[in-house]
Coordinates of C-alpha atoms in Angstrom, one line a residue:
Chain A
M1 CA 40.9 22.6 8.2
E2 CA 39.5 19.1 8.2
Y3 CA 39.2 19.3 11.9
D4 CA 37.2 22.5 11.6
M5 CA 34.8 21.1 9.0
K6 CA 34.1 18.1 11.3
A7 CA 33.5 20.3 14.3
K8 CA 31.2 22.5 12.2
Q9 CA 29.2 19.4 11.1
Q10 CA 28.9 18.3 14.7
R11 CA 27.5 21.7 15.7
T12 CA 24.9 21.9 12.9
P13 CA 22.2 19.3 13.4
P14 CA 20.1 18.6 10.2
L15 CA 17.2 21.0 9.9
L16 CA 13.6 19.7 9.5
S17 CA 12.8 22.7 7.4
D18 CA 15.2 21.5 4.7
F19 CA 12.8 18.7 3.9
A20 CA 9.4 18.7 2.1
P21 CA 6.6 19.0 3.3
F22 CA 8.1 20.5 6.5
D23 CA 9.5 23.5 4.5
L24 CA 5.9 24.7 4.1
L25 CA 5.4 25.4 7.8
E26 CA 5.3 29.0 9.0
P27 CA 7.9 30.0 11.6
P28 CA 5.8 29.5 14.8
A29 CA 4.6 26.0 13.8
L30 CA 8.0 25.1 12.5
E31 CA 9.6 26.2 15.8
R32 CA 7.2 24.1 17.8
I33 CA 7.7 20.9 15.7
T34 CA 11.5 21.4 15.5
A35 CA 11.7 21.7 19.3
S36 CA 10.2 18.2 19.7
V37 CA 12.3 16.4 17.0
R38 CA 14.8 13.9 18.1
P39 CA 18.0 13.1 16.0
I40 CA 18.9 9.4 15.6
H41 CA 22.2 8.1 14.4
A42 CA 21.8 4.5 13.2
A43 CA 24.7 2.1 12.4
R44 CA 24.6 -0.1 9.3
G45 CA 22.2 -3.0 10.0
E46 CA 20.5 -1.3 13.0
L47 CA 16.8 -2.1 13.3
L48 CA 14.9 1.2 13.5
V49 CA 11.4 -0.1 13.6
Q50 CA 10.1 -3.5 14.4
R51 CA 6.8 -4.9 13.2
D52 CA 4.1 -4.7 16.0
D53 CA 6.0 -1.9 17.8
R54 CA 3.7 1.0 18.6
A55 CA 4.7 4.0 16.3
R56 CA 6.3 6.8 18.3
G57 CA 6.3 9.1 15.3
V58 CA 7.5 9.5 11.7
H59 CA 11.1 8.8 10.8
L60 CA 12.7 11.2 8.3
V61 CA 15.8 10.0 6.6
V62 CA 18.3 12.9 6.5
D63 CA 21.1 10.9 5.1
G64 CA 21.3 7.2 4.2
D65 CA 19.1 4.3 3.0
V66 CA 16.5 2.5 5.1
K67 CA 14.9 -0.7 3.9
C68 CA 11.3 -1.4 4.9
F69 CA 10.6 -5.2 4.8
V70 CA 8.6 -8.1 5.9
L71 CA 9.8 -11.6 6.6
S72 CA 8.4 -14.6 4.8
P73 CA 7.7 -17.8 6.7
S74 CA 11.1 -19.2 5.5
G75 CA 12.8 -16.1 7.0
S76 CA 13.7 -14.4 3.7
E77 CA 13.2 -10.7 3.5
K78 CA 10.7 -9.1 1.1
I79 CA 11.6 -5.5 0.7
V80 CA 8.5 -3.4 0.2
R81 CA 10.3 -0.1 -0.1
I82 CA 13.7 1.6 0.3
A83 CA 13.6 5.1 1.9
G84 CA 16.5 7.3 0.8
S85 CA 17.5 10.8 1.9
G86 CA 14.5 13.1 2.2
A87 CA 12.0 10.2 2.4
F88 CA 10.2 9.2 5.5
F89 CA 8.5 6.1 6.8
G90 CA 6.0 5.0 9.5
E91 CA 3.8 8.1 9.0
D92 CA 0.7 5.9 8.4
A93 CA 1.1 4.0 11.7
A94 CA 2.0 7.2 13.6
L95 CA -1.0 9.2 12.3
L96 CA -3.4 6.4 13.1
D97 CA -1.7 5.5 16.4
R98 CA -1.5 1.8 15.2
P99 CA 1.5 -0.6 15.4
H100 CA 4.0 -0.7 12.6
V101 CA 3.3 -3.3 9.9
V102 CA 6.8 -3.6 8.5
N103 CA 10.4 -3.7 9.9
A104 CA 12.8 -0.9 9.0
Q105 CA 16.6 -1.4 9.0
A106 CA 19.5 0.9 8.2
M107 CA 21.3 -0.3 5.0
R108 CA 24.3 1.9 5.9
A109 CA 25.1 4.4 8.6
C110 CA 22.1 6.7 8.6
E111 CA 21.1 10.1 10.1
L112 CA 17.4 10.4 10.9
L113 CA 15.0 12.7 12.6
L114 CA 12.1 11.3 14.6
V115 CA 9.1 13.6 14.6
P116 CA 6.8 12.5 17.4
T117 CA 3.2 11.8 16.5
A118 CA 1.7 14.6 18.6
A119 CA 4.0 17.2 17.0
L120 CA 3.1 15.9 13.5
R121 CA -0.6 16.1 14.2
A122 CA -0.2 19.6 15.7
A123 CA 1.6 20.8 12.6
M124 CA -1.3 19.4 10.4
D125 CA -3.8 21.2 12.6
A126 CA -1.7 24.4 12.5
S127 CA -1.2 24.6 8.8
H128 CA -3.8 23.8 6.1
R129 CA -1.0 24.0 3.4
F130 CA 1.1 21.4 5.3
C131 CA -2.0 19.3 5.9
T132 CA -2.7 19.2 2.1
A133 CA 0.9 18.3 1.3
M134 CA 0.9 15.5 3.9
G135 CA -2.3 14.2 2.2
L136 CA -0.7 14.2 -1.2
H137 CA 2.4 12.5 0.3
L138 CA 0.2 9.8 1.8
A139 CA -1.6 9.3 -1.5
A140 CA 1.8 8.9 -3.2
A141 CA 2.9 6.4 -0.6
S142 CA -0.3 4.4 -1.1
H143 CA 0.0 4.6 -4.9
D144 CA 3.7 3.5 -4.9
L145 CA 3.0 0.6 -2.6
M146 CA 0.2 -0.6 -4.9
S147 CA 2.6 -0.3 -7.9
T148 CA 5.2 -2.4 -6.0
L149 CA 2.5 -5.0 -5.2
Q150 CA 1.2 -4.9 -8.8
L151 CA 4.7 -5.4 -10.2
Q152 CA 5.5 -8.2 -7.8
L153 CA 2.3 -10.0 -8.4
Q154 CA 1.7 -9.4 -12.0
L155 CA 5.0 -9.5 -13.8
S156 CA 7.0 -12.6 -14.5
S157 CA 10.6 -12.8 -13.0
T158 CA 12.1 -11.9 -16.4
Q159 CA 9.8 -8.9 -16.8
R160 CA 10.6 -7.7 -13.2
V161 CA 14.3 -7.7 -13.9
A162 CA 14.0 -6.0 -17.3
H163 CA 11.7 -3.4 -15.7
Y164 CA 14.2 -2.8 -12.9
L165 CA 17.2 -2.4 -15.4
T166 CA 15.4 -0.1 -17.8
R167 CA 14.3 2.2 -15.0
L168 CA 18.0 2.9 -14.3
A169 CA 18.6 4.1 -17.9
P170 CA 17.6 7.4 -19.5
E171 CA 14.2 7.2 -21.1
D172 CA 15.2 7.4 -24.8
A173 CA 18.6 5.8 -24.7
E174 CA 19.3 2.6 -26.7
H175 CA 22.7 2.1 -25.1
C176 CA 24.1 3.0 -21.7
E177 CA 26.2 2.1 -18.8
I178 CA 24.5 1.8 -15.4
H179 CA 25.5 1.3 -11.8
L180 CA 23.4 -1.0 -9.7
E181 CA 21.9 0.8 -6.7
T182 CA 22.6 -2.0 -4.2
D183 CA 24.0 -5.5 -4.1
K184 CA 22.3 -8.3 -5.9
Q185 CA 20.8 -9.9 -2.8
T186 CA 19.0 -6.7 -2.0
I187 CA 17.8 -6.2 -5.6
A188 CA 16.4 -9.8 -5.5
A189 CA 14.5 -9.1 -2.3
Q190 CA 13.2 -5.8 -3.7
L191 CA 11.8 -7.7 -6.8
N192 CA 10.5 -10.5 -4.6
L193 CA 12.8 -13.0 -6.4
T194 CA 15.3 -15.5 -5.0
P195 CA 19.0 -14.5 -5.6
E196 CA 19.2 -17.7 -7.8
T197 CA 16.3 -16.6 -10.0
L198 CA 17.8 -13.1 -10.4
S199 CA 21.2 -14.6 -11.4
R200 CA 19.5 -16.9 -13.9
V201 CA 17.6 -14.1 -15.5
L202 CA 20.7 -11.9 -15.7
A203 CA 22.7 -14.8 -17.3
H204 CA 19.9 -15.2 -19.8
F205 CA 20.1 -11.4 -20.7
V206 CA 23.9 -11.7 -21.1
R207 CA 23.5 -14.7 -23.4
E208 CA 21.0 -12.8 -25.5
G209 CA 23.4 -9.9 -25.8
L210 CA 21.1 -7.5 -24.0
I211 CA 23.5 -6.7 -21.1
R212 CA 27.2 -7.0 -20.3
P213 CA 28.6 -6.9 -16.8
R214 CA 31.3 -4.3 -16.1
G215 CA 33.0 -4.5 -12.7
R216 CA 31.3 -5.2 -9.4
R217 CA 28.1 -3.2 -9.8
G218 CA 28.5 -1.8 -13.3
M219 CA 26.5 -3.0 -16.3
V220 CA 26.3 -2.1 -20.0
L221 CA 22.8 -2.2 -21.4
S222 CA 23.2 -2.7 -25.1
K223 CA 19.7 -3.2 -26.6
L224 CA 17.5 -1.1 -24.5
S225 CA 14.4 -1.1 -26.8
Q226 CA 14.5 -4.9 -26.7
L227 CA 14.8 -4.8 -22.8
R228 CA 11.8 -2.4 -22.7
T229 CA 9.8 -4.7 -24.9
C230 CA 10.7 -7.5 -22.6
A231 CA 9.6 -5.5 -19.5
A232 CA 6.2 -4.8 -21.1
H233 CA 5.3 -8.3 -22.3
Chain B
M1 CA -47.3 0.7 -0.7
E2 CA -44.5 -1.3 -2.2
Y3 CA -44.9 0.7 -5.4
D4 CA -44.6 4.0 -3.4
M5 CA -41.5 2.8 -1.7
K6 CA -39.9 2.0 -4.9
A7 CA -40.9 5.3 -6.5
K8 CA -39.5 7.1 -3.5
Q9 CA -36.2 5.3 -3.7
Q10 CA -35.9 6.2 -7.4
R11 CA -36.5 9.9 -6.6
T12 CA -33.9 10.1 -3.9
P13 CA -30.3 9.8 -5.2
P14 CA -27.8 8.8 -2.6
L15 CA -26.3 11.8 -0.8
L16 CA -22.6 12.4 -0.6
S17 CA -23.1 14.0 2.8
D18 CA -24.2 10.6 4.2
F19 CA -20.6 9.4 3.9
A20 CA -17.4 10.1 5.9
P21 CA -15.4 12.3 5.4
F22 CA -17.8 14.2 3.1
D23 CA -20.1 14.7 6.1
L24 CA -17.5 17.2 7.6
L25 CA -18.0 19.7 4.8
E26 CA -19.8 23.0 5.5
P27 CA -23.0 23.7 3.3
P28 CA -21.3 25.9 0.6
A29 CA -18.4 23.4 0.0
L30 CA -20.8 20.5 0.2
E31 CA -23.1 22.1 -2.3
R32 CA -20.3 22.7 -4.7
I33 CA -18.9 19.1 -4.5
T34 CA -22.4 17.6 -4.6
A35 CA -23.2 19.5 -7.9
S36 CA -20.3 17.9 -9.6
V37 CA -20.8 14.3 -8.5
R38 CA -22.0 11.7 -11.0
P39 CA -24.1 8.6 -10.0
I40 CA -23.0 5.3 -11.5
H41 CA -25.1 2.1 -11.6
A42 CA -22.9 -0.9 -12.2
A43 CA -24.1 -4.4 -13.1
R44 CA -22.5 -7.4 -11.5
G45 CA -19.1 -8.1 -13.1
E46 CA -18.9 -4.6 -14.6
L47 CA -15.3 -3.2 -14.8
L48 CA -15.3 0.2 -13.2
V49 CA -11.7 1.0 -13.4
Q50 CA -9.0 -0.5 -15.5
R51 CA -5.3 -0.5 -14.7
D52 CA -3.5 2.3 -16.6
D53 CA -6.7 4.3 -17.1
R54 CA -6.2 7.9 -16.1
A55 CA -8.2 8.5 -12.9
R56 CA -11.2 10.7 -13.4
G57 CA -11.9 11.0 -9.7
V58 CA -12.6 9.0 -6.6
H59 CA -15.3 6.3 -6.6
L60 CA -17.5 6.1 -3.5
V61 CA -19.4 2.8 -3.0
V62 CA -22.9 3.7 -1.9
D63 CA -24.2 0.2 -2.0
G64 CA -22.5 -3.0 -3.1
D65 CA -19.0 -4.6 -3.1
V66 CA -16.2 -3.7 -5.5
K67 CA -13.0 -5.8 -5.7
C68 CA -9.7 -4.1 -6.5
F69 CA -7.3 -6.6 -8.1
V70 CA -4.3 -7.2 -10.2
L71 CA -3.8 -10.0 -12.7
S72 CA -0.9 -12.5 -12.4
P73 CA 1.0 -13.5 -15.5
S74 CA -1.1 -16.7 -15.6
G75 CA -4.2 -14.6 -15.6
S76 CA -5.3 -15.4 -12.0
E77 CA -6.8 -12.5 -10.0
K78 CA -5.0 -11.3 -6.9
I79 CA -7.5 -9.2 -4.8
V80 CA -5.7 -6.4 -2.9
R81 CA -8.9 -5.1 -1.4
I82 CA -12.7 -5.3 -1.3
A83 CA -14.4 -1.9 -1.0
G84 CA -17.9 -2.3 0.6
S85 CA -20.6 0.3 1.1
G86 CA -19.2 3.6 2.4
A87 CA -15.7 2.8 1.2
F88 CA -14.0 4.5 -1.7
F89 CA -11.2 3.7 -4.1
G90 CA -9.0 5.3 -6.6
E91 CA -8.4 8.4 -4.4
D92 CA -4.7 8.1 -4.6
A93 CA -4.5 8.0 -8.4
A94 CA -7.1 10.9 -8.5
L95 CA -5.3 13.2 -6.1
L96 CA -1.9 12.6 -7.8
D97 CA -3.4 12.7 -11.4
R98 CA -1.7 9.4 -12.1
P99 CA -3.1 6.3 -13.8
H100 CA -4.9 3.6 -11.8
V101 CA -2.6 0.8 -10.7
V102 CA -5.3 -1.8 -10.0
N103 CA -8.5 -2.9 -11.7
A104 CA -11.9 -2.5 -10.0
Q105 CA -14.9 -4.6 -10.7
A106 CA -18.4 -4.8 -9.3
M107 CA -18.9 -8.1 -7.4
R108 CA -22.7 -7.5 -7.5
A109 CA -25.1 -4.8 -8.7
C110 CA -23.6 -1.6 -7.2
E111 CA -24.5 2.0 -6.7
L112 CA -21.6 4.4 -6.7
L113 CA -20.8 8.1 -6.8
L114 CA -17.9 9.4 -8.9
V115 CA -16.4 12.5 -7.3
P116 CA -14.3 14.3 -10.0
T117 CA -10.7 15.0 -9.0
A118 CA -11.0 18.8 -9.3
A119 CA -14.0 18.8 -7.0
L120 CA -12.2 16.6 -4.4
R121 CA -9.2 18.9 -4.5
A122 CA -11.4 22.0 -4.2
A123 CA -13.1 20.5 -1.1
M124 CA -9.7 19.8 0.5
D125 CA -8.7 23.4 -0.2
A126 CA -12.0 24.7 1.2
S127 CA -12.0 22.8 4.4
H128 CA -9.1 22.2 6.7
R129 CA -11.2 19.6 8.7
F130 CA -12.0 17.7 5.6
C131 CA -8.4 17.9 4.5
T132 CA -7.2 16.4 7.8
A133 CA -9.8 13.6 7.6
M134 CA -8.8 12.8 4.0
G135 CA -5.1 12.6 5.2
L136 CA -6.1 10.1 7.9
H137 CA -8.1 8.1 5.4
L138 CA -5.1 7.9 3.1
A139 CA -2.9 6.9 6.0
A140 CA -5.4 4.1 6.8
A141 CA -5.5 3.0 3.2
S142 CA -1.7 2.8 3.1
H143 CA -1.6 1.0 6.4
D144 CA -4.3 -1.5 5.4
L145 CA -2.5 -2.2 2.1
M146 CA 0.8 -2.8 3.9
S147 CA -1.0 -5.2 6.3
T148 CA -2.5 -7.1 3.3
L149 CA 0.9 -7.3 1.7
Q150 CA 2.5 -8.4 5.0
L151 CA -0.1 -11.1 5.5
Q152 CA 0.3 -12.4 2.0
L153 CA 4.0 -12.4 2.0
Q154 CA 4.7 -13.4 5.6
L155 CA 2.1 -15.9 6.6
S156 CA 1.9 -19.5 5.5
S157 CA -1.2 -20.7 3.7
T158 CA -2.5 -22.3 6.8
Q159 CA -1.9 -19.2 8.9
R160 CA -3.6 -17.0 6.3
V161 CA -6.8 -19.2 6.3
A162 CA -6.8 -19.4 10.1
H163 CA -6.4 -15.6 10.3
Y164 CA -9.2 -15.0 7.9
L165 CA -11.6 -17.2 9.8
T166 CA -10.8 -15.9 13.3
R167 CA -11.3 -12.3 12.0
L168 CA -15.0 -13.3 11.3
A169 CA -15.6 -14.4 14.9
P170 CA -16.2 -12.2 18.0
E171 CA -12.9 -11.5 19.8
D172 CA -13.3 -13.6 22.9
A173 CA -15.6 -16.4 21.6
E174 CA -14.4 -20.0 21.8
H175 CA -17.3 -21.2 19.7
C176 CA -19.3 -19.6 17.0
E177 CA -21.1 -19.9 13.7
I178 CA -19.9 -17.6 10.9
H179 CA -21.1 -16.8 7.4
L180 CA -18.4 -16.5 4.7
E181 CA -18.4 -13.1 3.2
T182 CA -18.0 -14.3 -0.4
D183 CA -17.5 -17.5 -2.4
K184 CA -14.5 -19.6 -1.9
Q185 CA -12.8 -18.6 -5.2
T186 CA -12.9 -14.9 -4.1
I187 CA -11.6 -15.7 -0.6
A188 CA -8.7 -17.7 -2.2
A189 CA -7.9 -14.7 -4.4
Q190 CA -8.0 -12.4 -1.4
L191 CA -5.6 -14.6 0.5
N192 CA -3.4 -15.0 -2.6
L193 CA -3.9 -18.8 -2.5
T194 CA -5.1 -21.1 -5.3
P195 CA -8.7 -22.4 -4.7
E196 CA -7.1 -25.9 -4.4
T197 CA -4.8 -24.8 -1.5
L198 CA -7.8 -23.1 0.3
S199 CA -9.8 -26.3 0.0
R200 CA -6.9 -28.4 1.3
V201 CA -6.4 -26.2 4.3
L202 CA -10.1 -26.1 5.1
A203 CA -10.3 -29.9 4.8
H204 CA -7.3 -30.1 7.2
F205 CA -9.2 -27.9 9.7
V206 CA -12.3 -30.1 9.4
R207 CA -10.2 -33.2 10.1
E208 CA -8.6 -31.5 13.2
G209 CA -12.1 -30.7 14.5
L210 CA -11.5 -27.0 14.3
I211 CA -14.3 -26.2 11.9
R212 CA -17.5 -27.8 10.6
P213 CA -19.2 -26.7 7.4
R214 CA -22.9 -25.7 7.7
G215 CA -24.8 -25.0 4.4
R216 CA -23.4 -23.2 1.4
R217 CA -21.5 -20.4 3.1
G218 CA -22.0 -21.2 6.8
M219 CA -19.3 -22.6 9.1
V220 CA -19.1 -23.5 12.8
L221 CA -15.8 -22.6 14.4
S222 CA -15.5 -25.0 17.4
K223 CA -12.0 -24.4 18.9
L224 CA -11.3 -20.7 18.3
S225 CA -8.4 -20.4 20.7
Q226 CA -6.6 -23.2 18.7
L227 CA -7.4 -21.5 15.5
R228 CA -6.0 -18.2 16.8
T229 CA -2.8 -20.0 17.9
C230 CA -2.6 -21.4 14.4
A231 CA -3.0 -17.9 12.8
A232 CA -0.1 -16.6 15.0
H233 CA 2.5 -19.3 14.6

C-alpha cells in the first residue's frame, strides 16, 4: 500500500492549475504554459537563485519554504521574504528581463515549478483575467516588501519581536500557546536583528511575565494585550 | 507676451494621456478615467500621503519631486524612493485597497494628478494593453524597491556613496562634473546614512583625490574607474 502511494506520487507531477493565478487560465492557454514548465526538486540548503543571475522565469513553490535574502557586508543574512507553498518569487526580474536582486535558498527539501519568462508573458497576453490577477499579485508583493522595509526601519527591536509574536496569535486572544515558524536564527534574520538581540528581548519578555517558553519551539503568550501595546509603541 | 504664456498655462490642466502607461488607453476609456482625475497643487513640504491612511487612488507626479519615506524610532527619515515628474506612487495600496505603508511629501512645489482607485481598476478592466503595462510597472516598482533594500542592507557606507556618485556620471567616463540631485541631508536619508557619515565618506574621497567639490551642489569626479571599483567591493 505504501509502495503504491509512493509510485502514484511519482507519477503525478504537481499541476500548475492548482495554484493562483494560474487557475484562471482557459484550457488552451493553460496547456501551452503547462507544456513549458520545468519541475525542480531542491535539497535543503540548495541555492535556487543567486543575485545578479539573469532570471529564467518565475519559481512557484509547490511544497516547502524558500527564503529570499541579501547578505550584509559582514556576511550575515537579511531575509526579505519567506515564500511558502503556493507562493512564487522572481516574477519581477523575469517579467522585466533583469537580473535577480536577491538570493533564494531552500529552507527544507522543496518541490518547485519553473515557469519560463516567455511562457509567463504569453499567458498574460492570452488572458486579460490572468493579466489583471498578475498585476494585483505584483502590487501585493510590492506592498508586502514595503511593509517589511517599514517594520525593519521604523520599529525598535522590542517592537519588532512583539509584533512578530502577536501575529502568530488569534486576533482577540489574551492567552495562547504558539509554535515558532522557524528556528531563532532565521527569525532574527527575518526581523533584521542579531540572534543575541532577539534572545535579549525574549528574556526581557519572560522576566516581565509576557511569555513563557514551552519546549523547543513552543511558547505561551500570557498577556497578549500588553504585548500588542508593546508592538504599537 | 509673458502674461499670455502664463494665462495659457493656467488654462491648460496637465493631461493624463501625456504620461505612460495612460497614453495606451483608447479614447473612450481615456475619457472616462480623465473625467474622474483630480488635480493637486502641493506646496513644498506638504504631506501628500500619510502612513496608515486608506489609499484614495494613485498619485501621478506631473511636475516636481515627491519623497516616499518611513520614520525610524529616533524620528529620522529613511527615504525609500523619490518620485519625479512622470512617476507615480501609492498604486499598490490603491489597487489592493489597503492603507499606505509609507509617507509621501512634496520636496518642492508640485503638480499632481490623483487617479481614484475605481477609475484605475476600470481602466485595467477596459484595456488589456494598459493592464499589461500596469503589471510591468508594478514589477519594476517591486524590483527597484528590492534593489534599494539590497543596497541599503548589503553595501557598506563607503560603497553606497561611491555607488550613488558613479550613477550620476556617464557610463564610460573617467572624468566628469556632476550636479547633486538634492541637498546632502536628503542624499544621506536616501542612502540610509546619517549626514555625519555621508560627510565623513565624502571627505575621505576628497583626501584620496577621487572627488573635488565645486560650488554648492557641484562636484568633479576625477578617477571614476577607482570610484566604480570602490562601489563594487
